[in-house]
Short mmCIF file of C-alpha atoms in Angstrom, two decimals:
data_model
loop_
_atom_site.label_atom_id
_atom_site.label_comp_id
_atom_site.label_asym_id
_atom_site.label_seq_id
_atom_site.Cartn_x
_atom_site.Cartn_y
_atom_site.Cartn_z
CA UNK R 378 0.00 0.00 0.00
CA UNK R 379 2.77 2.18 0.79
CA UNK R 380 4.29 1.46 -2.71
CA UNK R 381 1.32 2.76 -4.52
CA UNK R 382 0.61 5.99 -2.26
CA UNK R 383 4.24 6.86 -3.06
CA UNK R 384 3.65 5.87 -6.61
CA UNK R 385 1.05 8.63 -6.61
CA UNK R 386 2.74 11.41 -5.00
CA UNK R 387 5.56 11.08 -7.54
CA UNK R 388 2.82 11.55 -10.52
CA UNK R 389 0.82 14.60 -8.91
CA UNK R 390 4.35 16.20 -8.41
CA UNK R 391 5.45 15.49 -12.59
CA UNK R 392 1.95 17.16 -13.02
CA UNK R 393 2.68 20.22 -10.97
CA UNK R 394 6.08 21.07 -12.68
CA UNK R 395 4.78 20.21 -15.65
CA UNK R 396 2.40 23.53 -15.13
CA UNK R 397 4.56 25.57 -13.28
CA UNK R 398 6.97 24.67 -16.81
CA UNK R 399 3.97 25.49 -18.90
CA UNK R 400 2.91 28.79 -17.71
CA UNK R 401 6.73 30.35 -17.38
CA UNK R 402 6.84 29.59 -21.01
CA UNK R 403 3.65 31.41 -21.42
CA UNK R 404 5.10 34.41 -19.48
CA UNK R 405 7.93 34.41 -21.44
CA UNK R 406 6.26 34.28 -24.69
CA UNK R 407 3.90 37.29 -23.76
CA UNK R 408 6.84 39.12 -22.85
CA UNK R 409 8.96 38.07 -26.24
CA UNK R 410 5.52 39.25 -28.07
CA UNK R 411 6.49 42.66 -26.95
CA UNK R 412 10.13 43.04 -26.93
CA UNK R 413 11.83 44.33 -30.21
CA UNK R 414 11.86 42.69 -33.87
CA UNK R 415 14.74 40.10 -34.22
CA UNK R 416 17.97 41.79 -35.57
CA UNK R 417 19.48 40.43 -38.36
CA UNK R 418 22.20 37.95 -36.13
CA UNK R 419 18.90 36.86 -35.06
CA UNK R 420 17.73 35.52 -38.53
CA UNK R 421 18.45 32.51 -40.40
CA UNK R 422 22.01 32.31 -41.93
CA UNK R 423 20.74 32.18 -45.41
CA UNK R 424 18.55 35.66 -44.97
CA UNK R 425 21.43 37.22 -43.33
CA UNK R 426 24.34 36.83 -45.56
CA UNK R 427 21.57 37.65 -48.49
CA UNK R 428 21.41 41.00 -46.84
CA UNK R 429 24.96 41.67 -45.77
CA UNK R 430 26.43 40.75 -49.59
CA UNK R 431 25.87 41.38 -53.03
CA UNK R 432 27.42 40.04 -56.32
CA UNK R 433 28.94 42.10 -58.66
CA UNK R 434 30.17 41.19 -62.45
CA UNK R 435 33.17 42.39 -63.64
CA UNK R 436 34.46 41.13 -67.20
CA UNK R 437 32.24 38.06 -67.24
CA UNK R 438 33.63 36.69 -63.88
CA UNK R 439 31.03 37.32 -60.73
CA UNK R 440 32.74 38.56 -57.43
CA UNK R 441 31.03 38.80 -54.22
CA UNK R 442 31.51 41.69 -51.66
CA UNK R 443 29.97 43.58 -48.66
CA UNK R 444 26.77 45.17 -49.27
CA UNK R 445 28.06 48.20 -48.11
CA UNK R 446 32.08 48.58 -49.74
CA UNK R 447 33.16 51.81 -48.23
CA UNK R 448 36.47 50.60 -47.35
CA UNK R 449 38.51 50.31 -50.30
CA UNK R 450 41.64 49.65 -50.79
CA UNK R 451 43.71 50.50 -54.28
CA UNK R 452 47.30 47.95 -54.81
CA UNK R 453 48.59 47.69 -58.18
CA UNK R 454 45.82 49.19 -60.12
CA UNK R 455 46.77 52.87 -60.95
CA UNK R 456 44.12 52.67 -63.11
CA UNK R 457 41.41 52.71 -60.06
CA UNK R 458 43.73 55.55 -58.61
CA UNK R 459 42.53 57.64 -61.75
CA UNK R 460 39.28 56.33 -61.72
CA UNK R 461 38.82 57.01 -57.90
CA UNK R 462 40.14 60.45 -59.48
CA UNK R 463 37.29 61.23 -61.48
CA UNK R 464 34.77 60.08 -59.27
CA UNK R 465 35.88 61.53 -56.15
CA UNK R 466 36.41 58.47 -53.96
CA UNK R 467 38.70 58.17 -51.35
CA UNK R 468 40.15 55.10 -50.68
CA UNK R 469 41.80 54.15 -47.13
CA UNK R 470 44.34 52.72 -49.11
CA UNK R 471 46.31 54.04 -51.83
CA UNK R 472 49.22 53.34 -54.20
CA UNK R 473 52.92 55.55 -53.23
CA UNK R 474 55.10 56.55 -55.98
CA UNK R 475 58.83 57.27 -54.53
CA UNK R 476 57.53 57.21 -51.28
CA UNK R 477 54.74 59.55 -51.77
CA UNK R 478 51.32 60.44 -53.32
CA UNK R 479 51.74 61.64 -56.83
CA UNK R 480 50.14 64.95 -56.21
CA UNK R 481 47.75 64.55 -59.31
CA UNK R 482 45.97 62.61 -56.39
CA UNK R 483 46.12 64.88 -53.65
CA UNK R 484 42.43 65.52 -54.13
CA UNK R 485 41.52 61.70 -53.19
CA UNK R 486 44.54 60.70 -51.19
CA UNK R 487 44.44 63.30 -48.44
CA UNK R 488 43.32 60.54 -46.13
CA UNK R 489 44.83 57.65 -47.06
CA UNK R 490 47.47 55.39 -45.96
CA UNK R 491 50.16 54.21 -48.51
CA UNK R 492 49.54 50.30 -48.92
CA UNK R 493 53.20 50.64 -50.54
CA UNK R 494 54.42 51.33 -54.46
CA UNK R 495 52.67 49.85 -57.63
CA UNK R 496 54.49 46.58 -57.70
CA UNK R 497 54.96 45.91 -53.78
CA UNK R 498 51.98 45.32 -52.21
CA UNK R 499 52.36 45.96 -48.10
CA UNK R 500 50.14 42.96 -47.20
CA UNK R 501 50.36 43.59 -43.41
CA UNK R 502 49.29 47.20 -44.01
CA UNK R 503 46.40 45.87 -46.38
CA UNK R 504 45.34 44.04 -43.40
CA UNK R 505 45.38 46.91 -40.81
CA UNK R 506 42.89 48.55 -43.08
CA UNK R 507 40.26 46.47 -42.82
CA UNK R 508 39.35 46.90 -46.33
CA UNK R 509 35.27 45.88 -47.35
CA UNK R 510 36.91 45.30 -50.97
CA UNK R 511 40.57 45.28 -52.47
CA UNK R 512 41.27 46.73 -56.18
CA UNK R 513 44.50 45.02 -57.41
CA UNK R 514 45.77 44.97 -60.83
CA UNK R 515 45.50 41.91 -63.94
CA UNK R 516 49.39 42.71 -63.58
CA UNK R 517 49.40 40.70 -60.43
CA UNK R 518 50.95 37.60 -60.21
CA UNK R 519 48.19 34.44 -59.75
CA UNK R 520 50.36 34.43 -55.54
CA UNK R 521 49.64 37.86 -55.26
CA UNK R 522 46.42 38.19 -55.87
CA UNK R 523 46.02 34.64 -53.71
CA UNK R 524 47.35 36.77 -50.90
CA UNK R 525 45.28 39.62 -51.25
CA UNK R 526 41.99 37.38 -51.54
CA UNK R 527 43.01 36.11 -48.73
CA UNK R 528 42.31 39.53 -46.92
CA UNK R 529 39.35 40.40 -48.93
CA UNK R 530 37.47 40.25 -52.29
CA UNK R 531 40.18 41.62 -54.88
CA UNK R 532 39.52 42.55 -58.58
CA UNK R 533 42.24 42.08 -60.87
CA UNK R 534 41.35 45.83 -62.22
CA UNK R 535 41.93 45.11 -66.05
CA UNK R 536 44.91 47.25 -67.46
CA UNK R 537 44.36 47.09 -71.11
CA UNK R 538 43.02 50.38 -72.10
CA UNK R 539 39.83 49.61 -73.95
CA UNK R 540 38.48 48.16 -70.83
CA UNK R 541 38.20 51.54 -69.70
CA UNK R 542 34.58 51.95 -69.38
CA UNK R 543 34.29 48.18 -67.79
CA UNK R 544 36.79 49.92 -64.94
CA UNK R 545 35.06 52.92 -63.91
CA UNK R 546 31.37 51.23 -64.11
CA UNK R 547 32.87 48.58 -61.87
CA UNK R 548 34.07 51.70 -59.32
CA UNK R 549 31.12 53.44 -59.66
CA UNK R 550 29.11 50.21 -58.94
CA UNK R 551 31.05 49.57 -55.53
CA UNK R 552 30.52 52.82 -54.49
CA UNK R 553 27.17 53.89 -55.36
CA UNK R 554 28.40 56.39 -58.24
CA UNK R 555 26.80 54.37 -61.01
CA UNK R 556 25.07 57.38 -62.86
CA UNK R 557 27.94 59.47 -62.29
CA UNK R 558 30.57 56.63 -64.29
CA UNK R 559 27.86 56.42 -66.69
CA UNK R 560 27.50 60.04 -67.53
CA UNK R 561 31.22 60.60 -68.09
CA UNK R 562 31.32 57.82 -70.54
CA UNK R 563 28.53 59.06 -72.55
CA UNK R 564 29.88 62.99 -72.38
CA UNK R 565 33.29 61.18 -73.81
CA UNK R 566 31.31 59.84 -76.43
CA UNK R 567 29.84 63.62 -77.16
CA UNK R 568 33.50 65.19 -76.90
CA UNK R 569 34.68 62.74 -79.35
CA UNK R 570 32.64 63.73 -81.83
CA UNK R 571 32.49 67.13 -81.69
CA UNK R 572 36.82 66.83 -82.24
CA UNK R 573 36.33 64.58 -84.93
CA UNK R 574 33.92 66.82 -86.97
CA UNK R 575 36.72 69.76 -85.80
CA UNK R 576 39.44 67.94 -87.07
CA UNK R 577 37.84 66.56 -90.20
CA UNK R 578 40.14 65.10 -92.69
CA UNK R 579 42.96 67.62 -92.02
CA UNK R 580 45.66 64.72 -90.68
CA UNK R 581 44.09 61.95 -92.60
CA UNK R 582 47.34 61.26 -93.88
CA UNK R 583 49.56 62.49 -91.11
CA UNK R 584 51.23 60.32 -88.60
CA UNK R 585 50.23 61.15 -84.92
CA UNK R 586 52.68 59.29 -82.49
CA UNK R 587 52.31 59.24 -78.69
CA UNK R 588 55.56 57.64 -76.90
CA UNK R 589 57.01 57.14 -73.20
CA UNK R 590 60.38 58.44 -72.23
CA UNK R 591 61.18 55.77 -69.67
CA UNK R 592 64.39 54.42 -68.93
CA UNK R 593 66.30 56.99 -71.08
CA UNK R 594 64.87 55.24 -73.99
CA UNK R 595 61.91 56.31 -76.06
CA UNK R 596 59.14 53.71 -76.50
CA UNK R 597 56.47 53.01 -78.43
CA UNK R 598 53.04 51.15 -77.67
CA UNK R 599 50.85 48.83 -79.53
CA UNK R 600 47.60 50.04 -81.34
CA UNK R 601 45.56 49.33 -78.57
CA UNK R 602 47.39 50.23 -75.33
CA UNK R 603 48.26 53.64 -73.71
CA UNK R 604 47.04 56.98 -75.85
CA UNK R 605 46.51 55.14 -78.61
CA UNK R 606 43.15 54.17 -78.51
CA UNK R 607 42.46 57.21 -78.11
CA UNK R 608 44.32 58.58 -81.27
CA UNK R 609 43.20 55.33 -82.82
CA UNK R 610 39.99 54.15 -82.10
CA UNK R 611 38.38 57.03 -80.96
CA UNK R 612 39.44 60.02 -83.07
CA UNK R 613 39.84 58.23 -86.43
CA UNK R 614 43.60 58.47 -87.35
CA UNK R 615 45.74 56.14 -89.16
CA UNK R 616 48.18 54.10 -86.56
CA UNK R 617 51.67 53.79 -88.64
CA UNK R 618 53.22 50.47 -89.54
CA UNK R 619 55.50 50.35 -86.58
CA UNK R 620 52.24 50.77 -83.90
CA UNK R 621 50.27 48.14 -85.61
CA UNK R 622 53.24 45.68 -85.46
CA UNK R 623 54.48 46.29 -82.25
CA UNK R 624 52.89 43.49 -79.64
CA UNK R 625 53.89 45.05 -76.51
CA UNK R 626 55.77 48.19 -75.06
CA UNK R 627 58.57 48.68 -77.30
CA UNK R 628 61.42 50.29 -76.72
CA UNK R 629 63.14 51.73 -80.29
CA UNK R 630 66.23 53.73 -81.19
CA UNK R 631 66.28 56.81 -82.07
CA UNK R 632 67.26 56.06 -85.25
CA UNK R 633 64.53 53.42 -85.93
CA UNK R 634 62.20 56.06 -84.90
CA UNK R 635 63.42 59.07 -86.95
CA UNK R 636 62.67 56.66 -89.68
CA UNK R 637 59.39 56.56 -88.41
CA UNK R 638 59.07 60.34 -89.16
CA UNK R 639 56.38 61.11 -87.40
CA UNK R 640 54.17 64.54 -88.43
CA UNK R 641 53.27 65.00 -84.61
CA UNK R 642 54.55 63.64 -81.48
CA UNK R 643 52.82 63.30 -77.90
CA UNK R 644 55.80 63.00 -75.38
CA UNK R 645 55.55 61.62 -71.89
CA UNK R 646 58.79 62.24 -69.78
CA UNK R 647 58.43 61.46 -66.09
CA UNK R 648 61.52 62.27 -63.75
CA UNK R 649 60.50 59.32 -61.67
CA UNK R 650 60.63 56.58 -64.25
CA UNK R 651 63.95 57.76 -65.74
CA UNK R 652 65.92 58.18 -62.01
CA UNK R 653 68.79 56.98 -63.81
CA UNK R 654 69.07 59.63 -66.23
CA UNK R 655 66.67 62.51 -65.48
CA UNK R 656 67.77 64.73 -68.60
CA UNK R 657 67.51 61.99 -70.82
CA UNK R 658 64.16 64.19 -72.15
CA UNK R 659 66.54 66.98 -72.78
CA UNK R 660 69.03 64.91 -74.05
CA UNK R 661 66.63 63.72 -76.98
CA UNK R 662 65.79 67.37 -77.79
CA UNK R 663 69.36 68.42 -78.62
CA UNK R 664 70.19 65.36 -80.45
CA UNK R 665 70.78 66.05 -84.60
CA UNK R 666 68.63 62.81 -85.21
CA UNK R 667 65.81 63.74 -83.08
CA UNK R 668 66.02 67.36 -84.79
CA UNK R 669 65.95 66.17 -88.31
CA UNK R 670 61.95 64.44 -87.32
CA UNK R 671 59.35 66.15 -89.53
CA UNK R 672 57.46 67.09 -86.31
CA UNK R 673 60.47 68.84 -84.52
CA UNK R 674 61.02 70.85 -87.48
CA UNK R 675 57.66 71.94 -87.97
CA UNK R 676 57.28 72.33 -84.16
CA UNK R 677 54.80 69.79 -83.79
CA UNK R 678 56.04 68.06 -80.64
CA UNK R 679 53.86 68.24 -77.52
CA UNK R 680 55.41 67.07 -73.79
CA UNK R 681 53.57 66.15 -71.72
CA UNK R 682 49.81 67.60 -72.80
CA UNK R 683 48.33 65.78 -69.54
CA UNK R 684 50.14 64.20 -66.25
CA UNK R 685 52.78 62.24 -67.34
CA UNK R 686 51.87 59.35 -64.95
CA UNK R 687 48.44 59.14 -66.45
CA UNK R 688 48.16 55.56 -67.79
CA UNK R 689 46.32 56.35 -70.67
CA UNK R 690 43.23 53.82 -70.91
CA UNK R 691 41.53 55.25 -68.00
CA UNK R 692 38.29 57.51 -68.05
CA UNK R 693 40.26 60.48 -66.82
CA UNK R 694 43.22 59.84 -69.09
CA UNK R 695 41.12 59.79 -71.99
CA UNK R 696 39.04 62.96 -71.15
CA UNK R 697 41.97 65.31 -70.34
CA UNK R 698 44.36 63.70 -73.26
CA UNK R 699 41.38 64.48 -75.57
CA UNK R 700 40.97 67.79 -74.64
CA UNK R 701 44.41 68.64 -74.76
CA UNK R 702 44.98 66.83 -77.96
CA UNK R 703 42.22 68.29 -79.69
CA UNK R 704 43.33 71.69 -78.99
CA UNK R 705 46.71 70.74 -80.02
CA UNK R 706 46.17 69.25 -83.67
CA UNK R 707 43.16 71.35 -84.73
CA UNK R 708 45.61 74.72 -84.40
CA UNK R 709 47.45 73.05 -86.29
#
């Protein structure tokens, strides 16, 4: 008898906790009902990283970053240095030349910290940063850019000059500036025209060279690179034999050039690429060969018409190169 009476006092006390279990749940559910909506931690994984990223294409490949990329960081790619440039972004990171900020970029690098020089990468500085996304260059070595992804989503900013547009829509995409990118493509597009109805046919049979003073030595680029899309593509003119065959940067003699004989010349001299010989720009000018050119003789030679570290296939190359060119050949 005892067995069952204790039997029965271990069921009525399972019932009571059972209910005392039953109605703190239902306190605590009245009081969930009227705290705050969940926050996004609070949601399933799969709604949460929907929100927090977004995938961007970029030359066929997609690439997925922060929702929010305010962070950036520019190695390799002084392409998205001049694109940043004409788009007014400031990255927290930033490409030194010598040391320094070429001042052509003083108006987006005033806060920035120098991730190190065009070629050397400062990883550990990269880090610091915290960047949301990391513009490197297609220059990069496949271990570089394995580094940098590392880090952080990195684009392997294209450096090939008719890929220009592709660049700043991808910079304008990351940082909200979509309409702006657009527009300065399209008021390109306007500019162009309007120089090639100024220009008309008056250097259809001219030859209009654009070359590099680097090294000491004068160099010449393929149709398709630098300028010369520009002079090329864009504007209409002829690209001479020697442009259409060459297959990379080229250095040339001065004597293979002066065969050339170019009717104008756009010069780019930079102190900092020719450290070894800094008046080897002035050295050119006073040599008999360079002198006997038809475009020194008729005064056609033009140094340096826009920053001479300007890459050339970039949005703001292209604008201020076309503006200055323009004005250039059609006083001619």
């Amino acid at each position: 008898m005892k067995k069952i009476y204790f039997g029965i006092s271990v069921a009525m006390l399972a019932l009571a906790l059972t209910a005392c279990g039953g109605q703190q749940a239902a306190n605590s559910n009245a009081a969930n009902s009227n705290a705050a909506p969940a926050t996004t931690a609070e949601k399933p994984a799969g709604e949460a990283t929907q929100q927090e990223t977004r995938t961007i294409q970029y030359l066929d490949k997609e690439y997925t970053v922060p929702s929010k990329t305010e962070r950036i960081v520019i190695t390799g790619s002084m392409e998205s240095m001049e694109d940043a440039l004409v788009l007014g972004v400031k990255p927290v990171g930033a490409i030194s030349v010598g040391g320094k900020f070429p001042e052509m970029f003083a108006p987006v690098t005033g806060e920035a910290q120098s991730i190190g020089e065009k070629t050397q990468p400062n990883l550990e500085t990269i880090l610091s940063l915290k960047p949301d996304v990391i513009l490197g260059s297609s220059k990069f070595p496949p271990e570089t850019m394995e580094k940098l992804n590392k880090i952080k989503t990195t684009f392997p900013v294209s450096h090939i000059s008719t890929n220009w547009e592709a660049n700043l829509l991808l910079l304008g995409e990351l940082t909200g500036k979509q309409a702006e990118a657009q527009k300065v493509i399209e008021d390109y597009k306007k500019e162009v025209e309007a120089a090639k109805a100024q220009l008309g046919d008056s250097l259809k049979d001219k030859k209009v060279v654009v070359i590099r003073v680097r090294g000491g030595s004068i160099n010449i680029y393929p149709e398709k690179v630098f300028f010369n899309p520009s002079l090329y593509a864009d504007l209409g003119l002829t690209a001479p034999a020697e442009v259409k065959a060459a297959k990379a940067q080229e250095v040339v003699s001065l004597e293979k050039f002066s065969e050339m004989n170019p009717d104008y010349i756009f010069v780019q001299f930079s102190t900092d690429e020719n450290k070894d010989n800094p008046k080897a720009l002035e050295d050119l000018q006073n040599n008999p060969i360079w002198k006997s050119i038809n475009a020194v003789k008729n005064g056609n030679v033009f140094v340096n018409v826009v920053d001479p570290l300007a890459q050339g296939g970039t949005a703001w190359s292209k604008v201020n190169f076309l503006k200055a060119a323009g004005e250039k050949l059609s006083a001619k």
